[in-house]
XYZ file of C-alpha atoms in Angstrom:
575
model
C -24.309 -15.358 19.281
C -23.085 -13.317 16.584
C -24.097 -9.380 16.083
C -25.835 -8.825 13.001
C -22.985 -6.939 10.982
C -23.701 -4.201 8.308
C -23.714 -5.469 4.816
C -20.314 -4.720 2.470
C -20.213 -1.902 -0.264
C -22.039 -3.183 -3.401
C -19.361 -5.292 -5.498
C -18.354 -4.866 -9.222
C -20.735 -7.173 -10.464
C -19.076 -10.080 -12.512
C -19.811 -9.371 -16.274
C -19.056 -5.714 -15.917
C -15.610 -6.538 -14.721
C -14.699 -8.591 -17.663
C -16.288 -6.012 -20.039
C -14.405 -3.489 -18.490
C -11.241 -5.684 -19.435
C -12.223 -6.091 -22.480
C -12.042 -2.811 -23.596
C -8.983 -1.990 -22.179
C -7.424 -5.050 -23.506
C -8.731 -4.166 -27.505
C -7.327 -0.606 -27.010
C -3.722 -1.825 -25.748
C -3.667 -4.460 -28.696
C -3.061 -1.388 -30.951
C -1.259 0.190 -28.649
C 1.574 -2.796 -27.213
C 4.123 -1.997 -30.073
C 5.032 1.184 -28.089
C 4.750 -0.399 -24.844
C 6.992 -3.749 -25.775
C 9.929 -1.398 -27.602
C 12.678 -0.583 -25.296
C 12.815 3.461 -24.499
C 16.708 3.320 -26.187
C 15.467 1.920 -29.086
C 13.575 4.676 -30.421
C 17.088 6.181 -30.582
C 19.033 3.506 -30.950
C 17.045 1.557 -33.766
C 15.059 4.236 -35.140
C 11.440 2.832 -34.189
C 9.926 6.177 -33.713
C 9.959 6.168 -37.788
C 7.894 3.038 -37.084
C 5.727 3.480 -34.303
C 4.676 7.399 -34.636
C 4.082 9.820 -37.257
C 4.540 13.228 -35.776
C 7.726 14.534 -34.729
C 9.154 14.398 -31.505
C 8.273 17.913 -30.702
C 5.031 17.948 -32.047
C 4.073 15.301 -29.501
C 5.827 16.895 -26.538
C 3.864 19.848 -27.556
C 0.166 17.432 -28.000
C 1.084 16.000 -24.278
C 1.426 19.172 -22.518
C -2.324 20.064 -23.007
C -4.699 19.801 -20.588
C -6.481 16.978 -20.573
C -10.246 16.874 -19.404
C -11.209 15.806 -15.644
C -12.280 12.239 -14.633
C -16.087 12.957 -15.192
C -15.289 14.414 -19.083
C -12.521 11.275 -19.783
C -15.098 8.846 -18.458
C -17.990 10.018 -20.349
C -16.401 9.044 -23.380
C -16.798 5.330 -23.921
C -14.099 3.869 -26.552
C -15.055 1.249 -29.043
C -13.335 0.119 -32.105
C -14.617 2.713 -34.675
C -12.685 5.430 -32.251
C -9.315 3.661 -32.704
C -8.950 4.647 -36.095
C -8.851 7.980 -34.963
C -5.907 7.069 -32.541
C -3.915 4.588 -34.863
C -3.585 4.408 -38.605
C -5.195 1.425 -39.978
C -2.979 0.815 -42.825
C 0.693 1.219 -40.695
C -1.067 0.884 -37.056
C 1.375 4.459 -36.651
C 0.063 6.649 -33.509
C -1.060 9.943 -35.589
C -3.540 11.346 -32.720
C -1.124 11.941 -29.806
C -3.939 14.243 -28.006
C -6.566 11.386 -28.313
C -3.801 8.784 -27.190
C -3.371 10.280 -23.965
C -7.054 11.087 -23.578
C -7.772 7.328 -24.113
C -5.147 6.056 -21.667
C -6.526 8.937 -19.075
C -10.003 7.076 -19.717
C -8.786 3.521 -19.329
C -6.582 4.277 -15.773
C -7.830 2.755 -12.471
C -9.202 6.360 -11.266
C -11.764 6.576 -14.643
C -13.078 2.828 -15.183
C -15.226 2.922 -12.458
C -13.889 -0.589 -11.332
C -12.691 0.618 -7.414
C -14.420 0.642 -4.131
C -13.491 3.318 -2.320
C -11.903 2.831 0.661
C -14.024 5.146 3.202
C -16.837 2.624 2.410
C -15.512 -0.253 3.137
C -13.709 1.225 6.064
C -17.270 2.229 7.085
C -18.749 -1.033 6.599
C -16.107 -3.036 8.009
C -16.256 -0.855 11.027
C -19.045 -2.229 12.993
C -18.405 -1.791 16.977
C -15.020 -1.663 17.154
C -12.947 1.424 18.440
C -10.092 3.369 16.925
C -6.847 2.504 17.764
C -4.472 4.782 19.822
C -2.372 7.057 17.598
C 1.098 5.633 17.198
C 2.856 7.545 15.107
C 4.876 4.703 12.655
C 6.957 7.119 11.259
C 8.768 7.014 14.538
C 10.375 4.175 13.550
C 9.865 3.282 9.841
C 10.615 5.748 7.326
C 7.332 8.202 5.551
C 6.661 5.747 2.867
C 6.358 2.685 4.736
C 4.738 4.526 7.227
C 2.132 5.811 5.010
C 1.458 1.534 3.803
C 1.159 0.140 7.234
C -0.916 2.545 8.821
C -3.293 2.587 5.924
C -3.257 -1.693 5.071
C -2.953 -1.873 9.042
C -6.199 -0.730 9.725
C -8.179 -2.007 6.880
C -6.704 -5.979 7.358
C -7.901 -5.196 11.362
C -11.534 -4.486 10.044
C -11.539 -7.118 7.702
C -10.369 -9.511 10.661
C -12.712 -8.286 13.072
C -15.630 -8.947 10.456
C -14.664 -12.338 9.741
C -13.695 -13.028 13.392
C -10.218 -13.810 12.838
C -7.336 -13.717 14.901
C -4.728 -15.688 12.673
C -2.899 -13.381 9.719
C -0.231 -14.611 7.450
C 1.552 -12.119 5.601
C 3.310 -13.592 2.491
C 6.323 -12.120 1.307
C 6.470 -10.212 4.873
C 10.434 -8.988 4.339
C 11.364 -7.339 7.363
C 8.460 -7.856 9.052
C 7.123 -4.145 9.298
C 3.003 -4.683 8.360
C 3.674 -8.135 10.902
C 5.071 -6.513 13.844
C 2.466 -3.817 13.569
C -0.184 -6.341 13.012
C 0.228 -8.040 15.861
C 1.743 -4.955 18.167
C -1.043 -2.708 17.475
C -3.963 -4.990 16.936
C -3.181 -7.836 18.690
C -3.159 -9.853 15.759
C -1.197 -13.580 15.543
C 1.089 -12.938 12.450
C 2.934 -15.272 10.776
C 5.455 -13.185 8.471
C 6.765 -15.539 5.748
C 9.274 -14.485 3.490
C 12.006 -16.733 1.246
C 14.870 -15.016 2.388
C 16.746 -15.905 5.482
C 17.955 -12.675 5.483
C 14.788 -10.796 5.349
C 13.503 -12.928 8.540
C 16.808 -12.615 10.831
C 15.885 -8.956 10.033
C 12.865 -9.037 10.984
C 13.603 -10.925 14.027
C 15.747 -8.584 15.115
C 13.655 -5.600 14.471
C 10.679 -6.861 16.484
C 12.996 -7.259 19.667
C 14.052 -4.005 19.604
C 9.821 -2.748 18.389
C 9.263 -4.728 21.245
C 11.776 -2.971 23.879
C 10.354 0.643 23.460
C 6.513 0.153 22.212
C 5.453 0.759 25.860
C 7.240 4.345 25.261
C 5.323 4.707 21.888
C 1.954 4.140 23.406
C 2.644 6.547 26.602
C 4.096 9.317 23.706
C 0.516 8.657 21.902
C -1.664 8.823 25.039
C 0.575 11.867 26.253
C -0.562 13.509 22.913
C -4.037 12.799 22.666
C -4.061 13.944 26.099
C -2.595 16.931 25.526
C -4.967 17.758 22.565
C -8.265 16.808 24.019
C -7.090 19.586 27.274
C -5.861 22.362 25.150
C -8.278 22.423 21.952
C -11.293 23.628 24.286
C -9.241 25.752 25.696
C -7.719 27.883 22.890
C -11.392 27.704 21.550
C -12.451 29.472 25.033
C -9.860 31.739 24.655
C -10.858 32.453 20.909
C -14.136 33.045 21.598
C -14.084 35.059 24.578
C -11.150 37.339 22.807
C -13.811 37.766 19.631
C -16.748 38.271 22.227
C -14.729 41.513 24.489
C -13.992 43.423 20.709
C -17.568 42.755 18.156
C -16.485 44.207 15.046
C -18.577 47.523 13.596
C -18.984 48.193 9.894
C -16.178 48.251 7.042
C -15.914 51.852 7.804
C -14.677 51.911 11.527
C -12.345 49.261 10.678
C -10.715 51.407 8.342
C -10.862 54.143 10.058
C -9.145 52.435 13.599
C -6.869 50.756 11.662
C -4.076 51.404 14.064
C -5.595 51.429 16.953
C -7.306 47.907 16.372
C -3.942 46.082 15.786
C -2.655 47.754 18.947
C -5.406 46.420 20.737
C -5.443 43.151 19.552
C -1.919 42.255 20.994
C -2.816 41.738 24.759
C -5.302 39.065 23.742
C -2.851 37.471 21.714
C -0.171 37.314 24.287
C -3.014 36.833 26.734
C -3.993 33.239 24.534
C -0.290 31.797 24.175
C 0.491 32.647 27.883
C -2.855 30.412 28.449
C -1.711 28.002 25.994
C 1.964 27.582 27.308
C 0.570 27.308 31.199
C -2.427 24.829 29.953
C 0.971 23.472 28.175
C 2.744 23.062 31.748
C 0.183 21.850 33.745
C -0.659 19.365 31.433
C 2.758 18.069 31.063
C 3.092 18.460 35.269
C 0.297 16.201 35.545
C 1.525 13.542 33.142
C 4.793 13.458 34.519
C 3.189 13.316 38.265
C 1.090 10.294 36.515
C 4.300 8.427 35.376
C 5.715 9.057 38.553
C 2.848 7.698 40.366
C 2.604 4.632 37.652
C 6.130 3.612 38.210
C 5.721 3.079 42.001
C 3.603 0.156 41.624
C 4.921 -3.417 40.940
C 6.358 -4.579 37.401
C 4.419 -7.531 38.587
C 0.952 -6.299 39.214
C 1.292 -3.810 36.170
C 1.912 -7.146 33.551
C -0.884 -8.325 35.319
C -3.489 -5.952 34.835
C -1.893 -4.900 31.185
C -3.243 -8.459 29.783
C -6.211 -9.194 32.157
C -9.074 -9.061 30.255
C -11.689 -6.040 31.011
C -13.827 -8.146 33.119
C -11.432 -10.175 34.658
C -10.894 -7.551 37.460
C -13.314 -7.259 40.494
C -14.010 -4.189 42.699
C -12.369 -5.189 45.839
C -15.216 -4.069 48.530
C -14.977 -3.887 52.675
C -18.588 -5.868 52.568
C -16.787 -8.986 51.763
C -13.573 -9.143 53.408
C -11.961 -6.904 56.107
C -9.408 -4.360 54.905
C -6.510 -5.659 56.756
C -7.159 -9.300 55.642
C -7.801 -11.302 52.951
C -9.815 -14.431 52.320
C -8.727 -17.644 51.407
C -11.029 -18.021 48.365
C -9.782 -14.616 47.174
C -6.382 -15.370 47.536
C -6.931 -18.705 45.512
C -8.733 -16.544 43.284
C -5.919 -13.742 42.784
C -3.240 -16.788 42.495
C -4.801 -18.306 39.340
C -5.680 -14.728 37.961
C -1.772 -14.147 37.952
C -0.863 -17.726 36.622
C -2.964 -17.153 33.718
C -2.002 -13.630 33.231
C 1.246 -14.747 32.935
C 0.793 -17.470 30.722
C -1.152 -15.062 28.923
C 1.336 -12.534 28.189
C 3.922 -14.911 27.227
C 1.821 -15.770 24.546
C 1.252 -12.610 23.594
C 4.771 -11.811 23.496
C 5.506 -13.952 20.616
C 2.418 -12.937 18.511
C 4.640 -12.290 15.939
C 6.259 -15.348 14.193
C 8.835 -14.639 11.006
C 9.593 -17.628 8.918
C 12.000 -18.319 6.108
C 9.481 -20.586 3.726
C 8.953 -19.953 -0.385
C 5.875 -19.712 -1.285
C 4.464 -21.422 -4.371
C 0.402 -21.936 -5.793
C 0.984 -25.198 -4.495
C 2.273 -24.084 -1.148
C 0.846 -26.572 1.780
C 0.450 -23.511 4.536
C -0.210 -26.614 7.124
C 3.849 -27.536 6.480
C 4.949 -24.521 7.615
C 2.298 -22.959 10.328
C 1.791 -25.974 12.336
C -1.645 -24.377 14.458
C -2.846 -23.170 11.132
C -6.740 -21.841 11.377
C -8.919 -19.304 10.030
C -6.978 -16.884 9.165
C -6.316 -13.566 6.517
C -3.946 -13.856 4.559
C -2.520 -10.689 3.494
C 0.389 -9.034 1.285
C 2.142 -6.059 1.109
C 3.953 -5.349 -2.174
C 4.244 -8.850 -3.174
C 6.785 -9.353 -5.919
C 5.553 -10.951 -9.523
C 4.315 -14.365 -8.990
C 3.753 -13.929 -5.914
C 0.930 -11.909 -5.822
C -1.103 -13.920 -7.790
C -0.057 -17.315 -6.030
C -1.127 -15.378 -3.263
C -4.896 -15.175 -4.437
C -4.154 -19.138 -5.692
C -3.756 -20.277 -2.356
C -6.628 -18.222 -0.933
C -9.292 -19.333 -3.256
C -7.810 -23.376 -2.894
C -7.142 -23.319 0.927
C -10.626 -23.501 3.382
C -8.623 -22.210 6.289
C -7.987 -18.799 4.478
C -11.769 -16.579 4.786
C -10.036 -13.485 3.341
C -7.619 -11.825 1.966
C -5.687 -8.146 0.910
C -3.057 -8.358 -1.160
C -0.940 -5.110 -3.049
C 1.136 -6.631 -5.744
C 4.370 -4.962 -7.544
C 7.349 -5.763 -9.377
C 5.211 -6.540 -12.712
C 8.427 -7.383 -14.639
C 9.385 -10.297 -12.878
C 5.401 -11.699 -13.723
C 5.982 -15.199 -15.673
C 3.765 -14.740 -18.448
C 1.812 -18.244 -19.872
C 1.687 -16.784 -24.007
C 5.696 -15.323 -24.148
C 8.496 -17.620 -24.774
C 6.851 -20.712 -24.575
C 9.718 -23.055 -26.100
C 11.616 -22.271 -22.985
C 8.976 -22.081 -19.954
C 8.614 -25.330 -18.363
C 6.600 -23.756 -15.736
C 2.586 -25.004 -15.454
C 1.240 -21.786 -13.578
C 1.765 -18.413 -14.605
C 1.472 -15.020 -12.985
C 0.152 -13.767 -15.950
C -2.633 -14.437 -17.185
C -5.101 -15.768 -14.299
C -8.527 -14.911 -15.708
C -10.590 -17.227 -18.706
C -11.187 -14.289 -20.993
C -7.252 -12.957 -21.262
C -6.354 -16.995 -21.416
C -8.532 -18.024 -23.858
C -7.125 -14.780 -26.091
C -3.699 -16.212 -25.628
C -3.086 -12.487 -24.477
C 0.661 -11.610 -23.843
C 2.137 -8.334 -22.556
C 5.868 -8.907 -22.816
C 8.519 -7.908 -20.413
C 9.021 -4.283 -21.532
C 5.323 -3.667 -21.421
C 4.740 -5.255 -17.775
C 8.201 -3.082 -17.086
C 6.340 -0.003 -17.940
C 3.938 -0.776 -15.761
C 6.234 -0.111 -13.028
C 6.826 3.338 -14.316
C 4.560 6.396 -11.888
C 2.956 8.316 -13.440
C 1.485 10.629 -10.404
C 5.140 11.209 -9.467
C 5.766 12.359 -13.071
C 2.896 14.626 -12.729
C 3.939 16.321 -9.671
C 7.275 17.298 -10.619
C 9.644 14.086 -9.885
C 10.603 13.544 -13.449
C 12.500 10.316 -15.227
C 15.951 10.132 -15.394
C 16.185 11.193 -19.551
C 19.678 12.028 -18.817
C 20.918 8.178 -17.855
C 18.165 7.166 -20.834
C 20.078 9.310 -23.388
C 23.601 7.219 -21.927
C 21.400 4.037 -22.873
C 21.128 4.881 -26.099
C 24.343 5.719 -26.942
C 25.824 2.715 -24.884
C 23.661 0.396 -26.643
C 25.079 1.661 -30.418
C 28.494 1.355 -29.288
C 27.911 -2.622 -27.506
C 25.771 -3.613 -31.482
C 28.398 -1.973 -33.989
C 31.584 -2.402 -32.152
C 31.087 -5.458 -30.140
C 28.121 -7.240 -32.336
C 26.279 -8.194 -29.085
C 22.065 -7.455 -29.711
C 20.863 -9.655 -26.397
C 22.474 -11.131 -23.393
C 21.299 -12.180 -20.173
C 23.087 -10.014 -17.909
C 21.412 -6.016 -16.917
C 23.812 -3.068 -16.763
C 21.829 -2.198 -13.532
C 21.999 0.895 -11.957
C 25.442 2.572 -13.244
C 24.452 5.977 -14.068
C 24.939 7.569 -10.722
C 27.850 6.052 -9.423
C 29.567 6.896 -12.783
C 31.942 10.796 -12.975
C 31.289 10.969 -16.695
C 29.846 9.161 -19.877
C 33.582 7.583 -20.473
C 33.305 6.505 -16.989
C 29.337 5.115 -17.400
C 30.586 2.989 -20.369
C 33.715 1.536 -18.964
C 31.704 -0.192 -16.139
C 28.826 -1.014 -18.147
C 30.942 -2.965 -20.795
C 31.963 -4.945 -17.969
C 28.305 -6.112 -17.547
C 27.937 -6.309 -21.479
C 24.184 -5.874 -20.918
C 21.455 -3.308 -21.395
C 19.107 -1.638 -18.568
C 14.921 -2.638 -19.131
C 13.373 0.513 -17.910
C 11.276 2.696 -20.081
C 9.780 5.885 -20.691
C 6.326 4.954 -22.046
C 4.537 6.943 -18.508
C 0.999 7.504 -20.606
C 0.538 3.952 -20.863
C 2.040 3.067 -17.511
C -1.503 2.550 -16.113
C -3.281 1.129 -18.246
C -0.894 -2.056 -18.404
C -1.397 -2.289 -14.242
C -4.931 -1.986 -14.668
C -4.856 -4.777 -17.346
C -3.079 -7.007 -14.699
C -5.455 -5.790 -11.834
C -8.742 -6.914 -13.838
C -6.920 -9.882 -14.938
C -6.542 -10.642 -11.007
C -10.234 -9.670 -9.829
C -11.827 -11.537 -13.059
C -10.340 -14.457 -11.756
C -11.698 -13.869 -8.353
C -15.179 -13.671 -9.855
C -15.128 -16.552 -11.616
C -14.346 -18.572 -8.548
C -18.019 -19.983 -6.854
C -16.518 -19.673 -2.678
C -16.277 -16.168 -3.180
C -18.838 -13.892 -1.741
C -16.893 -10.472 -1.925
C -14.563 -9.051 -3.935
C -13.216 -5.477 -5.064
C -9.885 -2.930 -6.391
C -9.755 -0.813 -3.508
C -7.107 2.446 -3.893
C -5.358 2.151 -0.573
C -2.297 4.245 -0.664
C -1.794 7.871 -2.423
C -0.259 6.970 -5.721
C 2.803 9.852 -5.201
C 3.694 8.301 -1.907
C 3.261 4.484 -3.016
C 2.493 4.480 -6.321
C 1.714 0.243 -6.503
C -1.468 1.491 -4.550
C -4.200 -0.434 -5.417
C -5.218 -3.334 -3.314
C -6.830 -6.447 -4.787
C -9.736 -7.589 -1.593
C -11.691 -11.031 -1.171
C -13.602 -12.492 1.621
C -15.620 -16.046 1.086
C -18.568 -16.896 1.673
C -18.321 -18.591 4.958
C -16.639 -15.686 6.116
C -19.749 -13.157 5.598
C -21.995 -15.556 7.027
């Protein structure tokens, strides 16, 4: 029978989501001419004459002031009548810069109010279960992707626990790291799928060699938490007992025994690291007397007891059998332990599967997974369409109870309203939910590009490149008056820093005879992603098989700045 499990954080209820989209959406109606002009052609074409009626230095100088915290930005609720303020009616110019920014600071993920925070749902999801040891990922993955797995990691765990799943299938999975964890760490089935053969042969590969040293990663990680739990009462003893010999006296007589307390004070503080660096010793005498011990018993009987489950092991006792013999019933007993041990771990060892598949909305999962069952399905930085086919498949497919996806790569979004007379395709990336469909609502490449742009990492000191942006510009007069090209398929990509000089930088672009799509447009950066985010939880909502479903900020922004996670579960799955 099933323990009763503690109820979810309350969910963004329905018609507040799509209000909260609708306001965003009216304010970046005035405000998608500066978000759909390429950053070179304010230079290049003059459209800051068009598009903004102060000077460039004038709003520099607006966007360096302070802008008010979350609480103040949020208080101020946005309408219509404001936007006059912001945007000249008669030439739709931007005249307020201040007010800009202070509405785009209002409409960002942090100051809608439309996120569950993670430590509740963490807190709810958590039930009975017990943290996991502390592997240290950034042992073998670099800080970033560390930071993602450990963090998606343990929320997809909770969610799989609460659902009581055992089956995850990570779309877009690359080379495998969230997989191999997955299933490593958790003991998780994981079916990475990715479209490029590459990116699985990769991953593959990476998992043997995961595979060939995690045994050292979990002894490092017990070692350490060893090693803390013994010292930290310890150094508090010492602490206390060193505060306890010498009780402080009034201002006065520290002033006055100035000198003489400092001299004092450096026994005890010799006395504590001596303590420290023997506790040190000892501790790492005993581990090393425990591995020493550990590695005398069988290969055999250690594989054994590492995938018996917790009950599966008796205590052995003399009132049964004599200690020189053993009975034939145990020995049967003992025999088909091991035989299903083994077959045990050797499915275990292959509880990661990568597989070279692309995935489309109409994707049959059952094609490619042939022991397909209740699963999550999750993604981690899924690129354009395929974060949203992602949430297609989950809502269509009875098999998949829940599901965490973190989306990216906005730019390469198929959008339903842009270009028609060439898109043959019948589902779009962009947009999913009724409201922003029935609007015929359209973003346009350069605005979903500056969507991409971080704005936390901007704020913290790791500025755009204006340098390679000013080479843009100039690149992209010389390729219109001299060479008459305006548009071409092909991207001058990233040139700037293997090029010695400008003369250099324009040699090997010309040999592209294309122009770069990134942008400079940071203020508005967020509120384009948040656009797409509602877009993606409206549609959720409007679905009837879904019982839960929530934004949830699951990376820091400077780190990984695609951070925001787009949660479901169904209603079967709560049950």
């Amino acid at each position: 029978m099933r323990r009763a499990r503690s109820a979810l954080p309350a969910q963004l209820p329905a018609a507040e989501a799509e209000e909260g989209l609708q306001r965003l959406a009216r304010f970046l109606a005035r405000a998608l001419p500066l978000c759909r002009a390429h950053t070179t052609e304010f230079y290049a074409r003059g459209l800051w004459e068009q598009l903004v009626a102060a000077r460039p230095e004038v709003v520099l100088q607006a966007l360096r002031r302070p802008l008010p915290e979350a609480a103040g930005a949020a208080a101020v609720r946005w309408d219509d009548d404001r936007f006059s303020d912001v945007f000249c009616e008669n030439s739709n110019k931007l005249i307020n810069v201040h007010l800009f920014a202070l509405a785009a600071k209002h409409y960002s993920l942090p100051n809608l109010g439309v996120c569950t925070p993670l430590e509740e749902i963490l807190e709810a999801l958590r039930g009975d279960s017990q943290g996991a040891s502390g592997i240290k990922t950034d042992e073998f993955m670099n800080n970033k992707k560390s930071h993602e797995v450990q963090a998606m990691s343990e929320l997809v765990d909770k969610i799989a626990k609460y659902c009581g799943l055992k089956q995850v299938i990570d779309i877009g999975s690359g080379k495998g790291y969230l997989s191999s964890f997955l299933s490593m760490q958790y003991n998780l089935k994981v079916y990475g799928i990715d479209s490029s053969k590459t990116n699985t042969n990769g991953a593959h590969e990476r998992n043997r060699k995961l595979k060939k040293h995690w045994k050292t990663y979990q002894s490092r990680a017990r070692a350490n938490s060893e090693t803390q739990r013994l010292e930290k009462p310890i150094k508090n003893e010492i602490k206390c007992k060193a505060i306890n010999e010498k009780p402080l006296s009034n201002n006065s007589s520290l002033q006055s025994q100035d000198q003489g307390t400092t001299q004092d004070l450096v026994p005890s503080c010799v006395f504590t690291e001596v303590a420290v660096s023997e506790t040190s010793k000892q501790t790492e005498i005993n581990l090393a007397q425990a591995q020493s011990d550990e590695s005398k018993l069988s290969e055999e009987a250690l594989a054994v007891l590492s995938v018996l489950p917790a009950d599966a092991v008796e205590v052995f006792s003399s009132s049964h059998c004599n200690y020189g013999e053993v009975c034939e019933e145990e020995k049967a007993r003992r025999k088909m332990a091991f035989i299903k041990a083994k077959e045990s771990k050797s499915s275990e060892s292959n509880l990661y599967f990568p597989l070279t598949s692309y995935i489309s909305a109409e994707t049959e999962l059952s094609d490619i997974i042939t022991d397909l069952e209740d699963c999550i399905m999750v993604g981690l930085h899924t690129c354009g369409d395929l974060a949203a086919n992602t949430l297609r498949i989950f809502t269509a497919k009875p098999e998949i109870k829940a599901v965490c996806s973190v989306g990216c790569c906005y730019h390469l979004l198929s959008e339903q309203y842009e270009n028609q007379a060439d898109c043959t395709e019948e589902v779009w990336g962009f947009p999913m939910c009724r409201y922003l469909k029935d609007k015929g609502w359209c973003c346009g490449r350069n605005a979903r590009m500056s969507a991409c742009l971080a704005l936390e990492r901007v704020a913290v000191g790791q500025m755009l490149p204006t340098e390679s942006l000013f080479y843009r510009a100039v690149l992209q007069v010389i390729i219109e008056e001299i060479y008459g090209v305006t548009k071409s398929d092909r991207h001058v990509g990233k040139i700037f820093s293997k090029s010695s000089s400008f003369l250099d930088y324009v040699r090997k672009s010309l040999k592209k005879l294309e122009l770069d799509d990134s942008k400079l447009k940071v203020v508005l950066a967020p509120c384009i992603e948040v656009l797409i985010l509602l877009d993606r939880l409206c549609y959720l909502k409007e679905q009837s098989n879904i019982a839960w479903s929530g934004l949830v900020k699951l990376f820091d922004p400077v780190k990984s700045p695609r951070c925001c996670a787009v949660i479901a579960l169904k209603k079967q799955s709560c049950l």
